[in-house]
PDB file of C-alpha atoms in Angstrom:
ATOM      1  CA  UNK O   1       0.000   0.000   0.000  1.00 84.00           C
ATOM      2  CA  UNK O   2       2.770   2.537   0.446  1.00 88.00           C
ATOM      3  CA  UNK O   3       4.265   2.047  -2.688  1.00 88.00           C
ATOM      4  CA  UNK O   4       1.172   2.607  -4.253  1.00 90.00           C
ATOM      5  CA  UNK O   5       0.654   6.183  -2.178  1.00 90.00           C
ATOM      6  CA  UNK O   6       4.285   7.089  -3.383  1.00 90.00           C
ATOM      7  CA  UNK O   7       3.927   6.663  -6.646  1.00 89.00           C
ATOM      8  CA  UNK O   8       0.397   7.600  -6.652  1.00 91.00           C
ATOM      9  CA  UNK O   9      -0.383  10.425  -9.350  1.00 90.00           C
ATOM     10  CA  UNK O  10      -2.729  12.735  -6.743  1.00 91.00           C
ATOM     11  CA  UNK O  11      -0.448  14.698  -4.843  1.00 87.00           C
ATOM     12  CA  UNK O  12      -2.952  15.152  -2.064  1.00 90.00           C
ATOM     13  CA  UNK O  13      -2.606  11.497  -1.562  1.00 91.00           C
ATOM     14  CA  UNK O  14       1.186  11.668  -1.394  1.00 89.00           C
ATOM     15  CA  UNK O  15       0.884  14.656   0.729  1.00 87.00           C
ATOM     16  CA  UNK O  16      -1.646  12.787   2.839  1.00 90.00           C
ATOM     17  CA  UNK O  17       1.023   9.580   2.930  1.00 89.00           C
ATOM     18  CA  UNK O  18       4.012  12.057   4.104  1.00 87.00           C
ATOM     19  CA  UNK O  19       1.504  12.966   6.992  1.00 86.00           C
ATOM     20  CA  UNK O  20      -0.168  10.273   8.484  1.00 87.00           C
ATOM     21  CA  UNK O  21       2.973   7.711   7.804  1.00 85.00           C
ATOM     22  CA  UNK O  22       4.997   7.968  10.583  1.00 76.00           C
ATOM     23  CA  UNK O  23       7.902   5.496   9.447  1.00 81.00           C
ATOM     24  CA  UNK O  24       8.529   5.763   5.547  1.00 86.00           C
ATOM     25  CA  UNK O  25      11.925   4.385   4.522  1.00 87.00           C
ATOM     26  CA  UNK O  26      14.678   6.526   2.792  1.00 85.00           C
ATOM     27  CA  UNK O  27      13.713   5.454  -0.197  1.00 87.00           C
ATOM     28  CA  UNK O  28      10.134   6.439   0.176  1.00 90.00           C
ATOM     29  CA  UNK O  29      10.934   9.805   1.352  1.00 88.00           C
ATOM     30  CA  UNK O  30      13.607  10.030  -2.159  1.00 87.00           C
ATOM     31  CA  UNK O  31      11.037   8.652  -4.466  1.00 89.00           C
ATOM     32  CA  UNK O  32       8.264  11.162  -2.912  1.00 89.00           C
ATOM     33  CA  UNK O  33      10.984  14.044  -2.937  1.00 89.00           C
ATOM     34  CA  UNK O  34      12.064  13.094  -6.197  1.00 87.00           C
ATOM     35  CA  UNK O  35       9.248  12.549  -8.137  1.00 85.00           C
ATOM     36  CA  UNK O  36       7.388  15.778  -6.551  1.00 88.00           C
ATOM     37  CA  UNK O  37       7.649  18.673  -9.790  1.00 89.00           C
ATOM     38  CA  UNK O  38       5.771  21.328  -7.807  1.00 90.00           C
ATOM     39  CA  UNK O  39       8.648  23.825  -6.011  1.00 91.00           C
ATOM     40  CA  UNK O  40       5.867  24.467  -2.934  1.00 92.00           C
ATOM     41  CA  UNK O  41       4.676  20.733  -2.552  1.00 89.00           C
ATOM     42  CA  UNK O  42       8.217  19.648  -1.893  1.00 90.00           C
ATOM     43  CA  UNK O  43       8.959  22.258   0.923  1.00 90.00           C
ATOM     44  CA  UNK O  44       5.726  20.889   2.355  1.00 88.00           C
ATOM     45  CA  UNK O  45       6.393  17.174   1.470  1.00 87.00           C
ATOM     46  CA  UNK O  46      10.485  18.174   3.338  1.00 87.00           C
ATOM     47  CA  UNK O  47       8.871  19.398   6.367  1.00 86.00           C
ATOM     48  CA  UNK O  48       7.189  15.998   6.875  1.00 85.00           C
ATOM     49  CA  UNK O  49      10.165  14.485   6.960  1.00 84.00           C
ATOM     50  CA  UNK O  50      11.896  16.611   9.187  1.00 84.00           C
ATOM     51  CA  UNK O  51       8.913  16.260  11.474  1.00 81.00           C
ATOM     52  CA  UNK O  52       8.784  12.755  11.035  1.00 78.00           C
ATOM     53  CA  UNK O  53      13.183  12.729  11.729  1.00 74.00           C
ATOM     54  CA  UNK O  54      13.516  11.069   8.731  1.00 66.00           C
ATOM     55  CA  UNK O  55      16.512   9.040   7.775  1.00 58.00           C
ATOM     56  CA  UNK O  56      19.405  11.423   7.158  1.00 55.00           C
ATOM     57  CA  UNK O  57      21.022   8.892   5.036  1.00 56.00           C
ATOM     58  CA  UNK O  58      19.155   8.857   1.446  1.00 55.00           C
ATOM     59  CA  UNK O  59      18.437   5.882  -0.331  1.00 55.00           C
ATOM     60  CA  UNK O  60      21.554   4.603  -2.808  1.00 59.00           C
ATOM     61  CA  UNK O  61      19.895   4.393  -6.038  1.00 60.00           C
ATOM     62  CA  UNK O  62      18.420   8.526  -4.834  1.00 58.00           C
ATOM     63  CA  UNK O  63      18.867  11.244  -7.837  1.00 60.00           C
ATOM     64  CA  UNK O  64      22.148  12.952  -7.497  1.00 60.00           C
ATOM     65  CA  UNK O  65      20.837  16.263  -6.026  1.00 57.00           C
ATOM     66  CA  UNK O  66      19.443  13.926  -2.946  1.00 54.00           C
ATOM     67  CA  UNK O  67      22.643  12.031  -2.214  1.00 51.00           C
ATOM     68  CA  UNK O  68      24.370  14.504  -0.274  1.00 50.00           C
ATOM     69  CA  UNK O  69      24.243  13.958   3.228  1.00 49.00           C
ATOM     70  CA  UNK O  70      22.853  16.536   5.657  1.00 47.00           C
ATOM     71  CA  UNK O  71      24.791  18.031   8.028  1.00 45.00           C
ATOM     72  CA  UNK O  72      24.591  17.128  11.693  1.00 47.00           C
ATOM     73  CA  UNK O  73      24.445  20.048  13.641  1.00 44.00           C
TER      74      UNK O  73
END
């Protein structure tokens, strides 16, 4: 079932995934990340994740851009 909300063409239901799912893998967060075209849906769809503390280590087979690592503070 979450495979099918990641990849699911409604953003609303992505969105809706990122909210109510509190333990997506890395890969789930890259491939909803990735895949998200809209500049604003991404912040919001980032903010999840951050809420959620997801994994700081991104999936291996992530687009370039999402590789990097973030920065522990």
């Amino acid at each position: 079932m979450v495979d099918a909300a990641v990849d699911h063409p409604d953003r609303r239901v992505r969105g809706l995934l990122a909210e109510a799912q509190p333990h997506l893998t890395a890969q789930h967060w890259t491939r909803l990340l990735a895949a998200e075209q809209d500049p604003r849906q991404r912040w919001i769809l980032t903010g999840c994740a951050v809420d959620r503390r997801a994994s700081r280590t991104p999936a291996p087979d992530a687009p370039r851009g999402l590789r990097r690592r973030v920065p522990r503070r």
